[in-house]
PDB file of C-alpha atoms in Angstrom:
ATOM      1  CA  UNK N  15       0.000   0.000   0.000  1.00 86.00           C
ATOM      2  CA  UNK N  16       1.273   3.656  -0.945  1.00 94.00           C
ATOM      3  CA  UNK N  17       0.644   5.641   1.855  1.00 97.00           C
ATOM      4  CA  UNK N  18       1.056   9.426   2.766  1.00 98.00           C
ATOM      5  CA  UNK N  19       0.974  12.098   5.165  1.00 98.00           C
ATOM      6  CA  UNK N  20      -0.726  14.972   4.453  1.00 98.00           C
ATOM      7  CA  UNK N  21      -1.238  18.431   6.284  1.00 98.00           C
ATOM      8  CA  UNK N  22      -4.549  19.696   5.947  1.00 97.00           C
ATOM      9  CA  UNK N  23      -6.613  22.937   6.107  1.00 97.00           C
ATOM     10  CA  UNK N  24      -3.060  24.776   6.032  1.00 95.00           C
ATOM     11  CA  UNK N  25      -0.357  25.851   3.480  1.00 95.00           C
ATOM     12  CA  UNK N  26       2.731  25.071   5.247  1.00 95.00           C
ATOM     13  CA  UNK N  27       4.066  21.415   6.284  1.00 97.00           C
ATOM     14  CA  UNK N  28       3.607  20.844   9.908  1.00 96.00           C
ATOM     15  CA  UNK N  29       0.617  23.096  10.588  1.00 95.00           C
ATOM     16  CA  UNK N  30      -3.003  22.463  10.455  1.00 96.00           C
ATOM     17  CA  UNK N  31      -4.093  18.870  11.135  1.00 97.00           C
ATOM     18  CA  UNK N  32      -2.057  15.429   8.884  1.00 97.00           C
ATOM     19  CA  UNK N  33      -4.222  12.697   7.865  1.00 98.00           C
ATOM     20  CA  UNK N  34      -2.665   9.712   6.616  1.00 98.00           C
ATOM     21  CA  UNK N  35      -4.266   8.840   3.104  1.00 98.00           C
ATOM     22  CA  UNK N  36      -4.292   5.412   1.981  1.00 98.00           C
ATOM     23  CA  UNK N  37      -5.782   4.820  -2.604  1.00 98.00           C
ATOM     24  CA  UNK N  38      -6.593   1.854  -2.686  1.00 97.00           C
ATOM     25  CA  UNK N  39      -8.344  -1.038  -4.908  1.00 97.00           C
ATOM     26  CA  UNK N  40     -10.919  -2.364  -2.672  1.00 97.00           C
ATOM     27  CA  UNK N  41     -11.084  -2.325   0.989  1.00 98.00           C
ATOM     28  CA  UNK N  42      -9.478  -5.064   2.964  1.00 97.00           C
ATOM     29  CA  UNK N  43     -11.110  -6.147   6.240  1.00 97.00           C
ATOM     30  CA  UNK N  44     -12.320  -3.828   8.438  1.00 98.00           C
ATOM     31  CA  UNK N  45      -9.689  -5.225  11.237  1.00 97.00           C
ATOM     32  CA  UNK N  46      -6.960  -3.954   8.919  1.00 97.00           C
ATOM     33  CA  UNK N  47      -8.104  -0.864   8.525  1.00 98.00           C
ATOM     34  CA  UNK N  48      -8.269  -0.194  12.085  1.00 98.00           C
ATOM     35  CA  UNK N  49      -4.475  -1.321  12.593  1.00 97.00           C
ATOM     36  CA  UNK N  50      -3.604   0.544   9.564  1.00 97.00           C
ATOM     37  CA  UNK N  51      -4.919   3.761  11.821  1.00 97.00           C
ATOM     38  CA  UNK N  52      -2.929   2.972  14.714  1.00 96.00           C
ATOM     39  CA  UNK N  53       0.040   2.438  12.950  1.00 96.00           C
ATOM     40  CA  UNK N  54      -0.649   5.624  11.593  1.00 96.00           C
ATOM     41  CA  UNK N  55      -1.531   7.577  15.009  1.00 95.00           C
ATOM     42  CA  UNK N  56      -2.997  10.908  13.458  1.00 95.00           C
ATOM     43  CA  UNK N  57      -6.466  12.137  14.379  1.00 93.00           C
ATOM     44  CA  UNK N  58      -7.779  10.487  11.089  1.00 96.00           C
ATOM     45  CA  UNK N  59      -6.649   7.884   8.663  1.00 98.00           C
ATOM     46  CA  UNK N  60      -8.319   8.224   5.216  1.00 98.00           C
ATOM     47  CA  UNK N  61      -8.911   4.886   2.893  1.00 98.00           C
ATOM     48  CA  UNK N  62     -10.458   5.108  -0.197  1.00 98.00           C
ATOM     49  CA  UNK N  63     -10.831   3.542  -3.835  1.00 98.00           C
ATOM     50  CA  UNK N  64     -12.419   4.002  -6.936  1.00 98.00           C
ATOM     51  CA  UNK N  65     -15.837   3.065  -7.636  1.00 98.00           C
ATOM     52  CA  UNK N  66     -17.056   2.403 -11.447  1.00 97.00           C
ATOM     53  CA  UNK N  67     -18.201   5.220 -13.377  1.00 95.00           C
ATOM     54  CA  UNK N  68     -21.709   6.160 -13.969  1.00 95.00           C
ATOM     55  CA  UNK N  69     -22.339   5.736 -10.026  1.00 97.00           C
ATOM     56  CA  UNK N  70     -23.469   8.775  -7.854  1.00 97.00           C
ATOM     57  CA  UNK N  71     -19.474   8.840  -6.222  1.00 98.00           C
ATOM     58  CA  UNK N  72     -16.634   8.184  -7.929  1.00 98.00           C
ATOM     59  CA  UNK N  73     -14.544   7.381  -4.995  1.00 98.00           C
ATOM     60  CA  UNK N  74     -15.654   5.061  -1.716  1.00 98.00           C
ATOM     61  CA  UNK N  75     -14.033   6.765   1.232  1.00 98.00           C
ATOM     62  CA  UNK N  76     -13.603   5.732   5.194  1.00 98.00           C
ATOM     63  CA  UNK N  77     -11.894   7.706   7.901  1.00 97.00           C
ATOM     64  CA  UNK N  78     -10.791   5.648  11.068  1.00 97.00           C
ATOM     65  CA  UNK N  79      -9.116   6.944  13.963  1.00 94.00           C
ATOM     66  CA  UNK N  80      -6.226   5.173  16.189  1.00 94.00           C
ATOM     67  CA  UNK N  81      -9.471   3.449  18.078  1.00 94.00           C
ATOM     68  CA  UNK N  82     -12.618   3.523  15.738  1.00 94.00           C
ATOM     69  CA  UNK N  83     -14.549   4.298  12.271  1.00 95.00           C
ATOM     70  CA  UNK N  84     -16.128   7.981  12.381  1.00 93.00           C
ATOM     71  CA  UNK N  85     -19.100   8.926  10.228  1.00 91.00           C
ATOM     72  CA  UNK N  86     -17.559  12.041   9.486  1.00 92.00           C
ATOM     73  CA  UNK N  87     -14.276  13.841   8.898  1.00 95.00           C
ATOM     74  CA  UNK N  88     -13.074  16.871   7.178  1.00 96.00           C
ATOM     75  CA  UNK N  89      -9.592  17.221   7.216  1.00 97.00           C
ATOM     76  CA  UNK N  90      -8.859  13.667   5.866  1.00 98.00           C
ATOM     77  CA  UNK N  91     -11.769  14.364   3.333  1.00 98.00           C
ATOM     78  CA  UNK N  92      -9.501  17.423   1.848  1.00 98.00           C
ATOM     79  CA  UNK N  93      -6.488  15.393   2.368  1.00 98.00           C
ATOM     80  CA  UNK N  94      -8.002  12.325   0.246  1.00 98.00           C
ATOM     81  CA  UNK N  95      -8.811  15.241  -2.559  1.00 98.00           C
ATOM     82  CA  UNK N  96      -5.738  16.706  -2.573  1.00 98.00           C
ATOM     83  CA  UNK N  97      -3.705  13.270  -2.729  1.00 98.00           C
ATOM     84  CA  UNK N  98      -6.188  12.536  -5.786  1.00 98.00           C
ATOM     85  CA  UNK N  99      -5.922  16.015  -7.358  1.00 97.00           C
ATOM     86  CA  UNK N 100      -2.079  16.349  -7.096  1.00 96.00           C
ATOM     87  CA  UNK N 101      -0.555  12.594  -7.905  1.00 97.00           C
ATOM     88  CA  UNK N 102      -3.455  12.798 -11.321  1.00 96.00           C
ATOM     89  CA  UNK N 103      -5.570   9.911  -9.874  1.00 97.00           C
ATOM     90  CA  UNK N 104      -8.519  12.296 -10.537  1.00 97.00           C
ATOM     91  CA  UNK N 105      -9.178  15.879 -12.527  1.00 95.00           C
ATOM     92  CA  UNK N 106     -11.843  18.085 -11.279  1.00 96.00           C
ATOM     93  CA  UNK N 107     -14.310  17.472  -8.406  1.00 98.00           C
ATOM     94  CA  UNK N 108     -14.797  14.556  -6.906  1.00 98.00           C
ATOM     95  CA  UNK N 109     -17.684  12.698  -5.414  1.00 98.00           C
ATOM     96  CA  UNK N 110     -16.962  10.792  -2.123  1.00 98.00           C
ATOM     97  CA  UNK N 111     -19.574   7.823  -1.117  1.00 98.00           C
ATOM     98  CA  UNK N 112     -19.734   8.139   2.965  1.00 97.00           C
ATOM     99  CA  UNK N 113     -21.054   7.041   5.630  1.00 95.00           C
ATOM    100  CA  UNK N 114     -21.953  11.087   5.246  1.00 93.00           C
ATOM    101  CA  UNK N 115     -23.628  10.264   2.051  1.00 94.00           C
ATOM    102  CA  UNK N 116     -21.698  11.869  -0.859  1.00 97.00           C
ATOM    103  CA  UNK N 117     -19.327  14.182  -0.174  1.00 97.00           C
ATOM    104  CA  UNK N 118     -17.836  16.833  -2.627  1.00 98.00           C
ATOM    105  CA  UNK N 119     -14.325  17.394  -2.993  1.00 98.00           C
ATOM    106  CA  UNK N 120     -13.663  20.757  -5.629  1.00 98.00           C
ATOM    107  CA  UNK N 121     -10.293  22.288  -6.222  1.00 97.00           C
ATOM    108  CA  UNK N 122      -9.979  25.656  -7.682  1.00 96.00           C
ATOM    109  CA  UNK N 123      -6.830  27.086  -9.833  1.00 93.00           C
ATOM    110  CA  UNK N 124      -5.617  28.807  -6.415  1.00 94.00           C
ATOM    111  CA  UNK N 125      -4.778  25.218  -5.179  1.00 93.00           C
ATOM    112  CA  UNK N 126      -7.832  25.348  -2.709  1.00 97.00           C
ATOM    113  CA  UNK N 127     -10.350  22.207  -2.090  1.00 98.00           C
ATOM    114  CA  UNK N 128     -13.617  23.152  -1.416  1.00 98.00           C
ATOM    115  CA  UNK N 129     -15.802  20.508   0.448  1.00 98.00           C
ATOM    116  CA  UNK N 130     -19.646  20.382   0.236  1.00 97.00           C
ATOM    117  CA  UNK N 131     -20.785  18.713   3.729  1.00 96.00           C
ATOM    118  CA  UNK N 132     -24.508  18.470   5.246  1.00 96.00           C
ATOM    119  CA  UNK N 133     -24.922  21.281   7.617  1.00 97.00           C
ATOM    120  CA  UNK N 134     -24.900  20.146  11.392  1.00 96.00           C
ATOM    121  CA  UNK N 135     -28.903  20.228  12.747  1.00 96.00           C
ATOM    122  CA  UNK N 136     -28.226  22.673  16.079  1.00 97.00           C
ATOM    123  CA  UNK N 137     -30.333  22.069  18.834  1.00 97.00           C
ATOM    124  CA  UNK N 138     -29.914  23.734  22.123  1.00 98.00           C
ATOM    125  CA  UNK N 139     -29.605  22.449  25.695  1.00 97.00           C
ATOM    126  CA  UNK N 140     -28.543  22.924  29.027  1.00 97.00           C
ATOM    127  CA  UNK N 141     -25.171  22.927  30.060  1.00 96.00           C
ATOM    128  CA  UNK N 142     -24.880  19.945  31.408  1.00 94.00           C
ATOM    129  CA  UNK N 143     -23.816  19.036  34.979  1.00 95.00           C
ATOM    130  CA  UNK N 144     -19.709  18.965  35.278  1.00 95.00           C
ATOM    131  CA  UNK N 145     -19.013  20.506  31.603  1.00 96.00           C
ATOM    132  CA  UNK N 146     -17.803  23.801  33.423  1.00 96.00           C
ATOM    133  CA  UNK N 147     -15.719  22.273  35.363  1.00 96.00           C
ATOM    134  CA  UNK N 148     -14.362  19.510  32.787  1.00 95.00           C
ATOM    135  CA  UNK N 149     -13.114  22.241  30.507  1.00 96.00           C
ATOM    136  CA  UNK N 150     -12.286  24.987  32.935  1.00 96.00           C
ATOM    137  CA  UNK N 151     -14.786  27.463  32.023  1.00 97.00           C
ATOM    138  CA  UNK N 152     -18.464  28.359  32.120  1.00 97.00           C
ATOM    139  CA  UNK N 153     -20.069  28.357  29.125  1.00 98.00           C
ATOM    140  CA  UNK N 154     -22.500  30.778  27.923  1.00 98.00           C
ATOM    141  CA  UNK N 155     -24.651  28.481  25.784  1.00 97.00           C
ATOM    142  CA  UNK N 156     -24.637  24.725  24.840  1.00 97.00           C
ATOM    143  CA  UNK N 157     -26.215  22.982  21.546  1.00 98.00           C
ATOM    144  CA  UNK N 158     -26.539  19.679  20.614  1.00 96.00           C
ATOM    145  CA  UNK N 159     -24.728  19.391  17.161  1.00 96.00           C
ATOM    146  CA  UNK N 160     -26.672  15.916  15.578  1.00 94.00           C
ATOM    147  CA  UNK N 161     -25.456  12.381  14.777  1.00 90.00           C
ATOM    148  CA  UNK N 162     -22.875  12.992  12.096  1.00 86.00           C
ATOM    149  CA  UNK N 163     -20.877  15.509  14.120  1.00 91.00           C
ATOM    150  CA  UNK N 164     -21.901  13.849  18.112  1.00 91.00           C
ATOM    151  CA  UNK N 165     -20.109  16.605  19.839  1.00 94.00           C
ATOM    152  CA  UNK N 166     -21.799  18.924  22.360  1.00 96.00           C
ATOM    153  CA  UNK N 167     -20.885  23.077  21.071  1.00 98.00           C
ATOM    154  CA  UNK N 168     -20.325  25.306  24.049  1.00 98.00           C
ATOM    155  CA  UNK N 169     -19.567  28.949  23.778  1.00 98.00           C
ATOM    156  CA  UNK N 170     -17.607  30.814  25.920  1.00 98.00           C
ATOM    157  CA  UNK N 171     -17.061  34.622  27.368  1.00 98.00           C
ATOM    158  CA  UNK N 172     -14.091  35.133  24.774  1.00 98.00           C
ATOM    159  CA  UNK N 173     -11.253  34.302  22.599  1.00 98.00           C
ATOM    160  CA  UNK N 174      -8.413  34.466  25.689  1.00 97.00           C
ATOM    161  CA  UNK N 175     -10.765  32.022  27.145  1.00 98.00           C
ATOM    162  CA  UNK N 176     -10.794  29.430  24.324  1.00 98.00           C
ATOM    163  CA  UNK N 177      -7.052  29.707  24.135  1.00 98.00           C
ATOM    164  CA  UNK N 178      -6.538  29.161  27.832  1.00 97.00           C
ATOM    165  CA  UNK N 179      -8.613  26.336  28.053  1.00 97.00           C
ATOM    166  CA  UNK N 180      -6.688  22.893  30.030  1.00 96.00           C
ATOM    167  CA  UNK N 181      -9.710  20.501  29.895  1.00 96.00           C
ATOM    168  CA  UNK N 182      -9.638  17.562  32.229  1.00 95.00           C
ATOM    169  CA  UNK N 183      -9.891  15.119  28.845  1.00 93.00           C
ATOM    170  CA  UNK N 184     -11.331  11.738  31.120  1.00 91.00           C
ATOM    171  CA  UNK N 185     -13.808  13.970  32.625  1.00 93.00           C
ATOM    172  CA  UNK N 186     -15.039  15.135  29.379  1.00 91.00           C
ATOM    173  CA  UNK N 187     -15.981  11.631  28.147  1.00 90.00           C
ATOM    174  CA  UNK N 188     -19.126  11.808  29.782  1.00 88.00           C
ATOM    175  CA  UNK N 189     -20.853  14.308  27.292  1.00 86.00           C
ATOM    176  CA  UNK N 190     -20.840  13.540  24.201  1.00 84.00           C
ATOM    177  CA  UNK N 191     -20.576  11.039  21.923  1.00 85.00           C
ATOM    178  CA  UNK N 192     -17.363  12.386  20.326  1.00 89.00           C
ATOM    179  CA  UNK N 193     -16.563  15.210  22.103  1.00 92.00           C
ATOM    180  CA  UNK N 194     -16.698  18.882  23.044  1.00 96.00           C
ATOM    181  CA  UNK N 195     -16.391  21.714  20.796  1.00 98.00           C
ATOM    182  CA  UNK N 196     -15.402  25.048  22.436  1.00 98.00           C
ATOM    183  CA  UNK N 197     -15.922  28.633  20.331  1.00 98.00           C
ATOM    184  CA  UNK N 198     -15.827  32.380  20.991  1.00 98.00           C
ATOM    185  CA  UNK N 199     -15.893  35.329  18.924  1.00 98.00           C
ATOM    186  CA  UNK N 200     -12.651  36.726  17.276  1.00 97.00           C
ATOM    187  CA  UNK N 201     -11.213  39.280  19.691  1.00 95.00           C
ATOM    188  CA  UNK N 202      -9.776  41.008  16.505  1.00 91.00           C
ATOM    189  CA  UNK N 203     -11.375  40.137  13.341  1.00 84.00           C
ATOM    190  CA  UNK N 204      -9.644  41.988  11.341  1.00 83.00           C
ATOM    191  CA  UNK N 205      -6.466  39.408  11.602  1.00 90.00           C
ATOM    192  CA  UNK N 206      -7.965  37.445   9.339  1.00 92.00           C
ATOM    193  CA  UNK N 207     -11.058  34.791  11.014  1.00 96.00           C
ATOM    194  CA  UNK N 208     -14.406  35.621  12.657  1.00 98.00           C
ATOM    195  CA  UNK N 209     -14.518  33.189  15.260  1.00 98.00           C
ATOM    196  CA  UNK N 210     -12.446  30.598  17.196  1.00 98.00           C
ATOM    197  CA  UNK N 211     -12.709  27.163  18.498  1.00 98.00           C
ATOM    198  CA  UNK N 212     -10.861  24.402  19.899  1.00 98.00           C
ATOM    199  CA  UNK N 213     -12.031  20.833  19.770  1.00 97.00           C
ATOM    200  CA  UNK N 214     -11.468  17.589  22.147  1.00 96.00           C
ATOM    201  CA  UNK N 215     -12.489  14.345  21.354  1.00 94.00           C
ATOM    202  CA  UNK N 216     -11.226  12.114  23.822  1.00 91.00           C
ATOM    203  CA  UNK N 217     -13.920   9.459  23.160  1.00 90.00           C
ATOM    204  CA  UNK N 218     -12.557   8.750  19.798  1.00 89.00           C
ATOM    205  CA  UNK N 219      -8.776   8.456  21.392  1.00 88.00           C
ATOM    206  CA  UNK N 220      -7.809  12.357  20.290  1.00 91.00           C
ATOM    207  CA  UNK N 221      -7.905  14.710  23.327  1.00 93.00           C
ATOM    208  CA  UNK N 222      -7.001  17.806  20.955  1.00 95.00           C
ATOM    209  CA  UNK N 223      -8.121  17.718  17.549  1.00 95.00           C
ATOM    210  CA  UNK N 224      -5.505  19.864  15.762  1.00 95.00           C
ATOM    211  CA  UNK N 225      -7.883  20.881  12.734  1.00 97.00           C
ATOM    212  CA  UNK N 226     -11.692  19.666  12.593  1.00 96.00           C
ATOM    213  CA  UNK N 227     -13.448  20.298   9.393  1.00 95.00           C
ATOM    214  CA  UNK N 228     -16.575  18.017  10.850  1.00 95.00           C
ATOM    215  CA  UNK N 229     -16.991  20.308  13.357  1.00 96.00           C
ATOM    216  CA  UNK N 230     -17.229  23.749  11.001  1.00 98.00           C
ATOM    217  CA  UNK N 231     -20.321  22.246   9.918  1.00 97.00           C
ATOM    218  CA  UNK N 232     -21.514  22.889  13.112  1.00 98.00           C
ATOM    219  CA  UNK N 233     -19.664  26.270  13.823  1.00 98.00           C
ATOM    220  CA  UNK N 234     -20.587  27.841  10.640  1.00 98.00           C
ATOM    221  CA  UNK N 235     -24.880  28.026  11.323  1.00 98.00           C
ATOM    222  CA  UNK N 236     -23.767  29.117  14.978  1.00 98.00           C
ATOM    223  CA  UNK N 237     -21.633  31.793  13.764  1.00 98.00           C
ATOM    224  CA  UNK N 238     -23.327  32.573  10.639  1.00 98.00           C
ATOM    225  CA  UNK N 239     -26.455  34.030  12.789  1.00 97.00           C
ATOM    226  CA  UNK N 240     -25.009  35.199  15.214  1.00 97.00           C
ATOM    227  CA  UNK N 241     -22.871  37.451  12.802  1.00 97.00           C
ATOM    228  CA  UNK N 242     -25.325  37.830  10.002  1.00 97.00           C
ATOM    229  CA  UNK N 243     -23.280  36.290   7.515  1.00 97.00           C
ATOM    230  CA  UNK N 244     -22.952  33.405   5.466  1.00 98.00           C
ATOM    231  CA  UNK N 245     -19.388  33.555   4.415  1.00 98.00           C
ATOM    232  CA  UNK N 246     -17.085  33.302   7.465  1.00 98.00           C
ATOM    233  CA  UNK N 247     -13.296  32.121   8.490  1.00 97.00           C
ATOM    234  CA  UNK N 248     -12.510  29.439  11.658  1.00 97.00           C
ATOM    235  CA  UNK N 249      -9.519  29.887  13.379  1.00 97.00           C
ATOM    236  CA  UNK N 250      -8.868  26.419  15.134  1.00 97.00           C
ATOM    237  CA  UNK N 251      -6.304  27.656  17.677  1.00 97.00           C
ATOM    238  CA  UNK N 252      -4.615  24.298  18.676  1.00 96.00           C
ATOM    239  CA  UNK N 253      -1.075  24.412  19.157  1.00 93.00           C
ATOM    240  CA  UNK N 254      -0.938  23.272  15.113  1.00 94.00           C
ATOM    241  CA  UNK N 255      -3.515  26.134  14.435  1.00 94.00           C
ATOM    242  CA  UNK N 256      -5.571  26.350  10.963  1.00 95.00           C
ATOM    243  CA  UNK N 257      -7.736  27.957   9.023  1.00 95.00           C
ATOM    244  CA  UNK N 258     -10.984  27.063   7.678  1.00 97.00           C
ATOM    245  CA  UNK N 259     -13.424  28.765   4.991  1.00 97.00           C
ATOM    246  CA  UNK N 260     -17.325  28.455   5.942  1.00 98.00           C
ATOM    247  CA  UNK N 261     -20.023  29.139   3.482  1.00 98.00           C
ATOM    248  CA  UNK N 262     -23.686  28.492   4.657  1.00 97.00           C
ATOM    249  CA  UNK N 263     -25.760  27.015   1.769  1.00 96.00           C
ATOM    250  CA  UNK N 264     -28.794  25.829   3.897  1.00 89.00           C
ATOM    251  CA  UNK N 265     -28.779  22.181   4.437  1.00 94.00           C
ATOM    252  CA  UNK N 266     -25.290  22.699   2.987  1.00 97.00           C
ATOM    253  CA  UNK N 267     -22.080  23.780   4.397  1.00 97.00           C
ATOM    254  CA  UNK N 268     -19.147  24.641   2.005  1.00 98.00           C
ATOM    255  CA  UNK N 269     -15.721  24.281   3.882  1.00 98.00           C
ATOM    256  CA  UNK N 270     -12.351  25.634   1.537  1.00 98.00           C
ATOM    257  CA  UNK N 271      -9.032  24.980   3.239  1.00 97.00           C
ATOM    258  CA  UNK N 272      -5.735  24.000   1.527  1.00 97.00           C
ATOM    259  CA  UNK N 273      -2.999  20.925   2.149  1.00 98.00           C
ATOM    260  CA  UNK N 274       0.606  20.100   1.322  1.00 98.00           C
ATOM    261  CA  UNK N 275       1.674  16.530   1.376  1.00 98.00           C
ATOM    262  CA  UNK N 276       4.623  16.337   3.930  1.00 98.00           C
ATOM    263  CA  UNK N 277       5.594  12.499   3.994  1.00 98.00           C
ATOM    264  CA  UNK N 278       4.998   9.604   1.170  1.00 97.00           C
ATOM    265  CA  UNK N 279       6.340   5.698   1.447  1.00 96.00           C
ATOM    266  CA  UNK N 280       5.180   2.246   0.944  1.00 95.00           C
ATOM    267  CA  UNK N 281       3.032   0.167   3.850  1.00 91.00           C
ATOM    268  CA  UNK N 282       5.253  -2.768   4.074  1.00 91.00           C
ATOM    269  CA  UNK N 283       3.431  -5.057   6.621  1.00 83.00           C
TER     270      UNK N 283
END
C-alpha cells in the first residue's frame, strides 16, 4: 500500500491537522483498517478507492481513527482530494460515497479544495452538569450538534478564554458522543477569522483535535447568525492552528481549506 501524510486545512508542512491517506483497490477487512490507523496515530486515517463510473461517487471513502470508524471527517476528506488532485488519480471534483452520504471534494486554480458537507442540525440544551468544570470554564450556551458531528458546542465569554482552556480530557468523556467543541468570537477580526474554536475528542482516542473540518459544519450556522453572515473564516487555535473557509448554503455547508503533502512511502506489513 502507498501511503502518505498529508497536512490539511493549512499551506505550510507541519501546521493544520495530517491525515494519513491510503488509494486503494478495494477495501481489505475492516480489522486492517483499524491497525492501519494505529500504525498511523494521526487524528484520522483516510482509505479510499475508486468506484465504477456512472455511479453517484466516484470514490468510496472511510476515515478511522487510532481506536474507531467515524461517520464524518473533514480534514482527511480534503487530504483524500488533494492526494487525488495532485498525484493525477482524478481531474476536477470529486464525489466521495460516505457514511456522510456523498461528499464533494472541488479544487480551484488557487490550489484550494472546497468541500460540500450536510450542515450540522443545532439544537440547544442545558449545560450539562460537570461541563464547566471539565473544561475549565463556564459556558454561555450549549447545543446539541446531531449524529454525524456527536459533539456537544459550548460557547464561551471570549477568545483568551478558548485559548486558555486545560480541559480535564477523562472527565469530558461523559458528554458527548465524540466530544466537546469550544468557540468564541474573534477578539480582533480583522487578523484574518471571525470566530475561534478548539475541539477535544477524547472518546474517539484524540484529546485535541488539531484541525476539525466536521466540526465547522456545526460552527458555521452558529456563527453565521449570530454574525449575520454566510461567508465566514474558523480559526482552530490548537497548538498546530488552521484555518478554515465556511459558506452556509442551507442544508449545505461549504468548507475551503488547503494541504501540502509532507511524507509519502510504501506500507510494508
Amino acid at each position: 500500500m502507498r501511503i502518505r501524510i498529508v497536512d490539511a486545512f493549512t499551506d505550510r508542512p507541519f501546521a493544520g491537522n495530517p491525515a494519513g491517506v491510503l488509494l486503494l483497490d478495494a477495501f481489505p477487512g475492516d480489522d486492517r483498517l483499524q491497525n492501519v490507523a494505529l500504525e498511523v496515530n494521526h487524528a484520522e486515517t483516510a482509505f479510499a478507492h475508486p468506484l465504477p463510473p456512472g455511479g453517484e461517487a466516484d470514490w468510496a471513502l472511510r476515515w478511522f481513527t487510532p481506536v474507531t470508524e467515524v461517520a464524518m471527517c473533514g480534514h482527511a476528506t480534503l487530504a483524500t482530494a488533494h492526494v487525488l488532485h495532485s498525484t493525477g488519480a482524478h481531474a476536477g471534483p470529486v464525489r466521495f460515497a460516505t457514511l456522510s452520504g456523498v461528499l464533494v471534494a472541488t479544487p480551484a486554480e488557487d490550489g484550494s479544495i472546497t468541500l460540500d458537507f450536510p450542515t450540522a442540525p443545532l439544537t440547544r440544551v442545558d449545560v450539562p452538569a460537570g461541563v464547566a468544570e471539565a473544561l475549565g470554564a463556564e459556558p454561555l450556551t450549549a447545543f446539541d450538534t446531531g449524529p454525524n458531528v456527536g459533539d456537544l458546542l459550548v460557547e464561551l465569554a471570549d477568545e483568551k478564554t478558548v485559548r486558555g482552556l486545560r480541559p480535564d480530557h477523562r472527565a469530558l468523556c461523559a458528554h458527548s458522543a465524540r466530544g466537546i467543541i469550544a468557540t468564541a468570537r474573534a477578539e480582533q477580526p480583522g487578523l484574518g477569522h471571525d470566530f475561534v474554536s478548539r475541539c477535544f475528542f477524547p472518546n474517539v482516542g484524540i484529546d485535541e483535535d488539531p484541525v476539525t473540518g466536521s466540526a465547522h459544519t456545526a460552527l458555521a450556522p452558529f456563527w453565521s447568525e449570530r454574525l449575520g453572515r454566510t461567508e465566514l473564516t474558523g480559526l482552530q487555535a490548537s497548538p498546530r492552528s488552521g484555518h478554515v473557509g465556511t459558506e452556509l448554503r442551507g442544508g449545505r455547508t461549504l468548507l475551503k481549506g488547503r494541504a501540502v503533502t509532507v511524507i509519502e512511502g510504501d506500507l510494508l506489513a
